[in-house]
Short mmCIF file of C-alpha atoms in Angstrom, two decimals:
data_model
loop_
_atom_site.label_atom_id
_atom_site.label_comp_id
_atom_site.label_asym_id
_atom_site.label_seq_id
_atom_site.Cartn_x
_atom_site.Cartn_y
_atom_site.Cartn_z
CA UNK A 1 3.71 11.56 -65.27
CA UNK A 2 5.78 12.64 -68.10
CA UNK A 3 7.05 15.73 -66.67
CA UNK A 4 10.47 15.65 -66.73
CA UNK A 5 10.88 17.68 -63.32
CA UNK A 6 9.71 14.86 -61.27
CA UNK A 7 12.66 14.31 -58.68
CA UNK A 8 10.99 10.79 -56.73
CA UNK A 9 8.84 8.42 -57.62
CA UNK A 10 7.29 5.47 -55.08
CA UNK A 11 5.80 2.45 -55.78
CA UNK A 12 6.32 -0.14 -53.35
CA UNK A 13 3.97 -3.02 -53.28
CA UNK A 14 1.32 -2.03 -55.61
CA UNK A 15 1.16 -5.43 -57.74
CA UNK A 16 2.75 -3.85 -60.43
CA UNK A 17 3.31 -7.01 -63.02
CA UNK A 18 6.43 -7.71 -65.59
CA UNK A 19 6.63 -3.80 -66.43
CA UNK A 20 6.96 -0.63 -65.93
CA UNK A 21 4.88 1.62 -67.36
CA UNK A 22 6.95 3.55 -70.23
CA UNK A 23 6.19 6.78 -69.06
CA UNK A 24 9.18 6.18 -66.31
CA UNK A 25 11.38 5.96 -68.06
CA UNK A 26 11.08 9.44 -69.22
CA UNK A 27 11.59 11.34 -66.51
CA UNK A 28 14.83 12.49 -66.95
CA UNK A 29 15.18 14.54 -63.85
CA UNK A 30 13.94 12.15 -61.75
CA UNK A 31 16.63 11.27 -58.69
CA UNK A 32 14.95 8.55 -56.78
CA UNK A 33 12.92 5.32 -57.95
CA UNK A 34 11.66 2.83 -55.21
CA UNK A 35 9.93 0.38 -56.40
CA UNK A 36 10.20 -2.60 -54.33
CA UNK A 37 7.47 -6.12 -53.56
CA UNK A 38 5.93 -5.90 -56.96
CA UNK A 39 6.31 -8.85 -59.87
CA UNK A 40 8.75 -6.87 -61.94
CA UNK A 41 10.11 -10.02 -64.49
CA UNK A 42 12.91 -7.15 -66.67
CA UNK A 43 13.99 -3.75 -66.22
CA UNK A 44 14.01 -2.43 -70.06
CA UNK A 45 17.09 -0.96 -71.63
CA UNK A 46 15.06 2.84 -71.71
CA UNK A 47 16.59 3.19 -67.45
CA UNK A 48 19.49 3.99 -68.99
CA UNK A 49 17.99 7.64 -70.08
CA UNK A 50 17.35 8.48 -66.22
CA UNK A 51 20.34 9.83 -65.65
CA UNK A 52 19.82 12.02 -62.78
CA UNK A 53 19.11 9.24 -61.17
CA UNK A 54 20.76 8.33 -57.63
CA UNK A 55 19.28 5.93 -56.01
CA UNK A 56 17.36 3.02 -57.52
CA UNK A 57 15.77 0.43 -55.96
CA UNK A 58 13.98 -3.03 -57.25
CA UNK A 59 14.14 -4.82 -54.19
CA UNK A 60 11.82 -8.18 -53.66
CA UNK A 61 10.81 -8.57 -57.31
CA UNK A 62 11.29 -11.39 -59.54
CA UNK A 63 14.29 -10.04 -62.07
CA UNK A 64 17.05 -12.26 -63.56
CA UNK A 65 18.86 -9.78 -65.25
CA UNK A 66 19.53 -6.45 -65.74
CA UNK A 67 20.15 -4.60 -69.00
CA UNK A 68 23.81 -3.55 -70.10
CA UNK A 69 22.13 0.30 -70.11
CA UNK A 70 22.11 0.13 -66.21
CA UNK A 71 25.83 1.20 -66.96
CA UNK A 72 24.69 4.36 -67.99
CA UNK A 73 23.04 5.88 -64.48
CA UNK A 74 26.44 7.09 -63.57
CA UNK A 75 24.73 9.55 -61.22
CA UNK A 76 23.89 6.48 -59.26
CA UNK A 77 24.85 6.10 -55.30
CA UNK A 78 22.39 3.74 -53.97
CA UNK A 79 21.59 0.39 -55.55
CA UNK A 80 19.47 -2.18 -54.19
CA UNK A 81 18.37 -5.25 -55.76
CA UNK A 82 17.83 -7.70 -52.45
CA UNK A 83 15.40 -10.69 -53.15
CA UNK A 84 15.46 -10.84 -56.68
CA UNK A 85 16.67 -13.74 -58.36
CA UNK A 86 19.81 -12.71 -60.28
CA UNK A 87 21.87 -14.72 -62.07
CA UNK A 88 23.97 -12.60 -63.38
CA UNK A 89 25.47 -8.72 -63.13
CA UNK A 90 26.56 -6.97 -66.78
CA UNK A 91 30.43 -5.79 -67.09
CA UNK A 92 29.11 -2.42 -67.27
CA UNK A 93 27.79 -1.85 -63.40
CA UNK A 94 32.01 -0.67 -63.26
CA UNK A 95 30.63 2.08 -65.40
CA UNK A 96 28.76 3.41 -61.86
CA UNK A 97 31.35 5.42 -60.36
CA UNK A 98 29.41 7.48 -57.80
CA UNK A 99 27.84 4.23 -56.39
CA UNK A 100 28.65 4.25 -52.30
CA UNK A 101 26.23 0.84 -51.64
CA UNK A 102 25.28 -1.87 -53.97
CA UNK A 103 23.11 -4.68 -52.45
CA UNK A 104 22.74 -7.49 -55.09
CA UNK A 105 22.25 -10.63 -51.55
CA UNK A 106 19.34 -12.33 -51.18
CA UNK A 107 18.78 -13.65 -54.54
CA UNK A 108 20.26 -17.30 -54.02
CA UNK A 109 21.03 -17.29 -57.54
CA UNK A 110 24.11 -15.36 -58.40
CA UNK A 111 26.72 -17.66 -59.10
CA UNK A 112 29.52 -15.06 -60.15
CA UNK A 113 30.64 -11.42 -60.02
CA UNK A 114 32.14 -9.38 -62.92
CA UNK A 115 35.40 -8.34 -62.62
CA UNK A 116 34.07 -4.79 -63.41
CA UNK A 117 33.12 -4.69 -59.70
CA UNK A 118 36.67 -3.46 -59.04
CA UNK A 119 35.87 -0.25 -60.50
CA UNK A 120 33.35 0.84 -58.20
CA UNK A 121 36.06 2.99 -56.23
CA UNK A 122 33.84 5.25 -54.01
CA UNK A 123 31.86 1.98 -52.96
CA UNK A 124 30.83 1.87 -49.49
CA UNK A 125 28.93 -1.24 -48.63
CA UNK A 126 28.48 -4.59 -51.00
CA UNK A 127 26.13 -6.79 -49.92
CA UNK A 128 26.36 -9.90 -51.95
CA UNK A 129 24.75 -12.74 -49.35
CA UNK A 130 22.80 -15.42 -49.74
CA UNK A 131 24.17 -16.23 -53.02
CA UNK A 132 25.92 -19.14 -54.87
CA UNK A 133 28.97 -17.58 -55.28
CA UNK A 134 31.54 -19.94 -55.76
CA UNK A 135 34.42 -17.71 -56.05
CA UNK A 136 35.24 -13.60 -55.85
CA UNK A 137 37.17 -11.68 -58.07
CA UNK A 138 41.03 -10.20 -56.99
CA UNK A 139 39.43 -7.19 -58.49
CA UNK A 140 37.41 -6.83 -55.51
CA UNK A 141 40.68 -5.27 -53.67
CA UNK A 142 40.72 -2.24 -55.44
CA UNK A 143 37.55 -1.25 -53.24
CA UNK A 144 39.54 1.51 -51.25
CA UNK A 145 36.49 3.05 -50.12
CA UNK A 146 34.49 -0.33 -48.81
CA UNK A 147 33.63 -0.30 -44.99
CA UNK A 148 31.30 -3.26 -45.09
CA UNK A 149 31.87 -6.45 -47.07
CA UNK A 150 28.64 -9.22 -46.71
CA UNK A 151 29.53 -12.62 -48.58
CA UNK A 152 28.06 -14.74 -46.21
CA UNK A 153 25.64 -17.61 -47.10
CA UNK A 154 27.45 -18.78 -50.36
CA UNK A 155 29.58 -21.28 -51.49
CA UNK A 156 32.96 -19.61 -51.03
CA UNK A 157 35.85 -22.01 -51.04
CA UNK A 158 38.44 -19.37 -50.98
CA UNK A 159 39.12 -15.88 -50.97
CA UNK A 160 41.60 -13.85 -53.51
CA UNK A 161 44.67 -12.73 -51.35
CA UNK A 162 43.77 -9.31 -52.75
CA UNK A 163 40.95 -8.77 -49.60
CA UNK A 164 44.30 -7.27 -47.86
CA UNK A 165 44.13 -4.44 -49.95
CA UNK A 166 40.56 -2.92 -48.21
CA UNK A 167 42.08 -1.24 -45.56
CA UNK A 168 39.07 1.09 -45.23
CA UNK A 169 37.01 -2.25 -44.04
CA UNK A 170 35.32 -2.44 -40.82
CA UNK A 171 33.06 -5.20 -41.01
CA UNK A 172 33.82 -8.21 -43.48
CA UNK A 173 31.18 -11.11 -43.39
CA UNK A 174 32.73 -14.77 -44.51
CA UNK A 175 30.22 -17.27 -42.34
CA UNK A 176 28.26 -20.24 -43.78
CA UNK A 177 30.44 -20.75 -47.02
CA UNK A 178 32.74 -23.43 -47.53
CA UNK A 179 36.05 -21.78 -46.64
CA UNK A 180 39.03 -24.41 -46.11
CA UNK A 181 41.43 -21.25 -45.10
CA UNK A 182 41.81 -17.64 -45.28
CA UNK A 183 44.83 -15.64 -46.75
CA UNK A 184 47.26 -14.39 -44.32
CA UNK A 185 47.00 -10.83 -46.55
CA UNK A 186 43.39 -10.50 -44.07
CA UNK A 187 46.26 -9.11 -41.23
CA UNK A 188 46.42 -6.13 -43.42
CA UNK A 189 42.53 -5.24 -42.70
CA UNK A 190 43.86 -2.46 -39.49
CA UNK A 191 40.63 -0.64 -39.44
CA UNK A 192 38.56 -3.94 -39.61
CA UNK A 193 36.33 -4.39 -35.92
CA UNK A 194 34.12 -7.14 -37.05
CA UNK A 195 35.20 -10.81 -38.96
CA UNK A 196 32.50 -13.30 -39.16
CA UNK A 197 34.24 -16.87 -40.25
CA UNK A 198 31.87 -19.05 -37.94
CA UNK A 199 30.37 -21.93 -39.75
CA UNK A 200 33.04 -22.99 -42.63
CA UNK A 201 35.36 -25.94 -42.93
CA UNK A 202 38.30 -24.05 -41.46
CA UNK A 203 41.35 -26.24 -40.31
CA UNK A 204 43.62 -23.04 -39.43
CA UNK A 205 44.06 -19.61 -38.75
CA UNK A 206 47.18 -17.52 -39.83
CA UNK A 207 48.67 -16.15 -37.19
CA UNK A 208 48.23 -12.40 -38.99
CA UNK A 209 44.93 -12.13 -37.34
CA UNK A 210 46.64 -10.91 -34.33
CA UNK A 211 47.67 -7.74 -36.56
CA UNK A 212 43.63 -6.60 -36.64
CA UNK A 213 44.48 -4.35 -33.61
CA UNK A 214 41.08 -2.58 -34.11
CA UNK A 215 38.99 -5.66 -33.96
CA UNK A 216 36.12 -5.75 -31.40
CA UNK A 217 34.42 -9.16 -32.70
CA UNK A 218 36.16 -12.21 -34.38
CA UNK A 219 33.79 -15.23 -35.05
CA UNK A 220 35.41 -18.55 -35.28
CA UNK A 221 32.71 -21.69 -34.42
CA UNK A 222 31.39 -24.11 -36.10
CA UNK A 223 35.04 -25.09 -38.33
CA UNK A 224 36.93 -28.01 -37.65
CA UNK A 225 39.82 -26.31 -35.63
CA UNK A 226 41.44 -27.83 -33.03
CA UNK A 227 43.88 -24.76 -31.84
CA UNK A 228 44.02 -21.18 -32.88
CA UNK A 229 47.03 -19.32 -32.51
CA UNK A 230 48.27 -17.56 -29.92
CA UNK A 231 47.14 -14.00 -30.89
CA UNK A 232 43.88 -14.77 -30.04
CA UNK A 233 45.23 -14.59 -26.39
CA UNK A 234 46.21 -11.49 -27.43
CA UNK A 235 43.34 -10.04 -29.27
CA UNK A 236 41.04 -11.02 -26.37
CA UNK A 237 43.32 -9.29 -23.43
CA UNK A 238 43.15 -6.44 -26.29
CA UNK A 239 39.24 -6.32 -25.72
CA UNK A 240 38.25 -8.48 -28.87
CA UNK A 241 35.23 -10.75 -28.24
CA UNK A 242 36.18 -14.20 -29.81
CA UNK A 243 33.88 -16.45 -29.98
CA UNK A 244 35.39 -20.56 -30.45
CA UNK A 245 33.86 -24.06 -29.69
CA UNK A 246 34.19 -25.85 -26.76
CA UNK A 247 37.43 -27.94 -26.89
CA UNK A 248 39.68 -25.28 -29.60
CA UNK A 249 42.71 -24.50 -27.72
CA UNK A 250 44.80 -21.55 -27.93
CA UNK A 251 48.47 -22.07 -28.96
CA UNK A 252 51.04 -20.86 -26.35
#
């Protein structure tokens, strides 16, 4: 097991308990770890020396951390830590610059995101649902490479103007937080075909959204709006499903 030329190791669901075993963490030429549904309590600061690695994942264990050395598997395109129970994310995840998806949802825990998230420039896909994320950081807007956005299921009360800036975005996931509005900057999103907003405490809806000429699906029930504006008219005769609750009128 210590051979260094061993590209992928596999152990999904075999009870493994707290640790690793230390030989792991010295294969230096290994490229993909999987080692979901086992007890894992830490990841040690030694996965920092794998790094060939590119794609790592601990999902469904029981970690609240990470070390600050997961900064230095810059080979690293594929994260996945879904159903863990996170609390936190070090600074030094910005340090991943090859990283095209990074799933930290499912955790429930994760109050907060580091700023550092921003420098994740080739990033792809950010999953960071079922959270308690209270708030996201502007940095987030120098994603020009994110296509799908998931911050769904927290407790989102706003969100930095700075979302305007993803203009590779197609799908962008807001629903079940506690959203009281949404920055007119979201107009900006022209490549963006799905927005999920159902299921907040909207009272408005800027009248940008009619600029999202390549959206397919807009979500909008469960808020307490009375009208939407009138480029949902125009969306919908544009093709856009848009989905409202019984009684929400459309402006003229």
């Amino acid at each position: 097991m210590v051979d260094g030329g061993v590209a992928e190791l596999e152990l999904d669901e075999v009870s493994l308990t707290r640790a690793v075993p230390a030989e792991v963490w010295r294969l230096s030429a290994m490229r993909k770890l999987s080692l979901p549904k086992n007890q894992l309590t830490c990841v040690p600061a030694e996965i920092g020396q794998l790094t060939s690695l590119e794609m790592l994942n601990l999902n469904y264990n029981q970690l609240t951390s990470l070390p600050a050395e997961v900064g230095q598997l810059t080979a690293l395109k594929e994260l996945s830590l879904y159903g863990n129970q996170l609390t936190s994310v070090p600074a030094e995840i910005g340090q991943l610059a090859s990283l095209t998806e990074l799933n930290l949802g499912g955790g429930k825990q994760l109050t907060s995101v580091p700023a550092e998230v921003g420098q994740l420039t080739s990033l792809e896909r950010l999953w960071l649902h079922d959270n308690r994320l209270t708030s996201v950081p502007a940095e987030i807007g120098q994603l020009a490479s994110l296509r799908e956005l998931w911050l769904n299921y927290n407790q989102l009360t706003s969100v930095p103007a700075e979302i305007g800036q993803l203009r590779s975005l197609r799908w962008l996931f807001l629903n079940d937080n506690r959203l009281t509005s949404v920055p007119a900057d979201i107009g900006q999103l022209t490549s963006l075909e799905g927005l999920w907003l159902h299921a907040n405490q909207l009272t408005s809806v800027p009248a940008e959204i009619g600029q999202l000429t390549s959206l397919e699906k807009l979500y909008l029930g469960d808020n307490r709006l009375t009208s939407v504006p009138a480029a949902i008219r125009e969306l919908r005769a544009a093709g856009c499903h848009a989905e409202l609750d019984n009684g929400v009128t459309v402006d003229e």
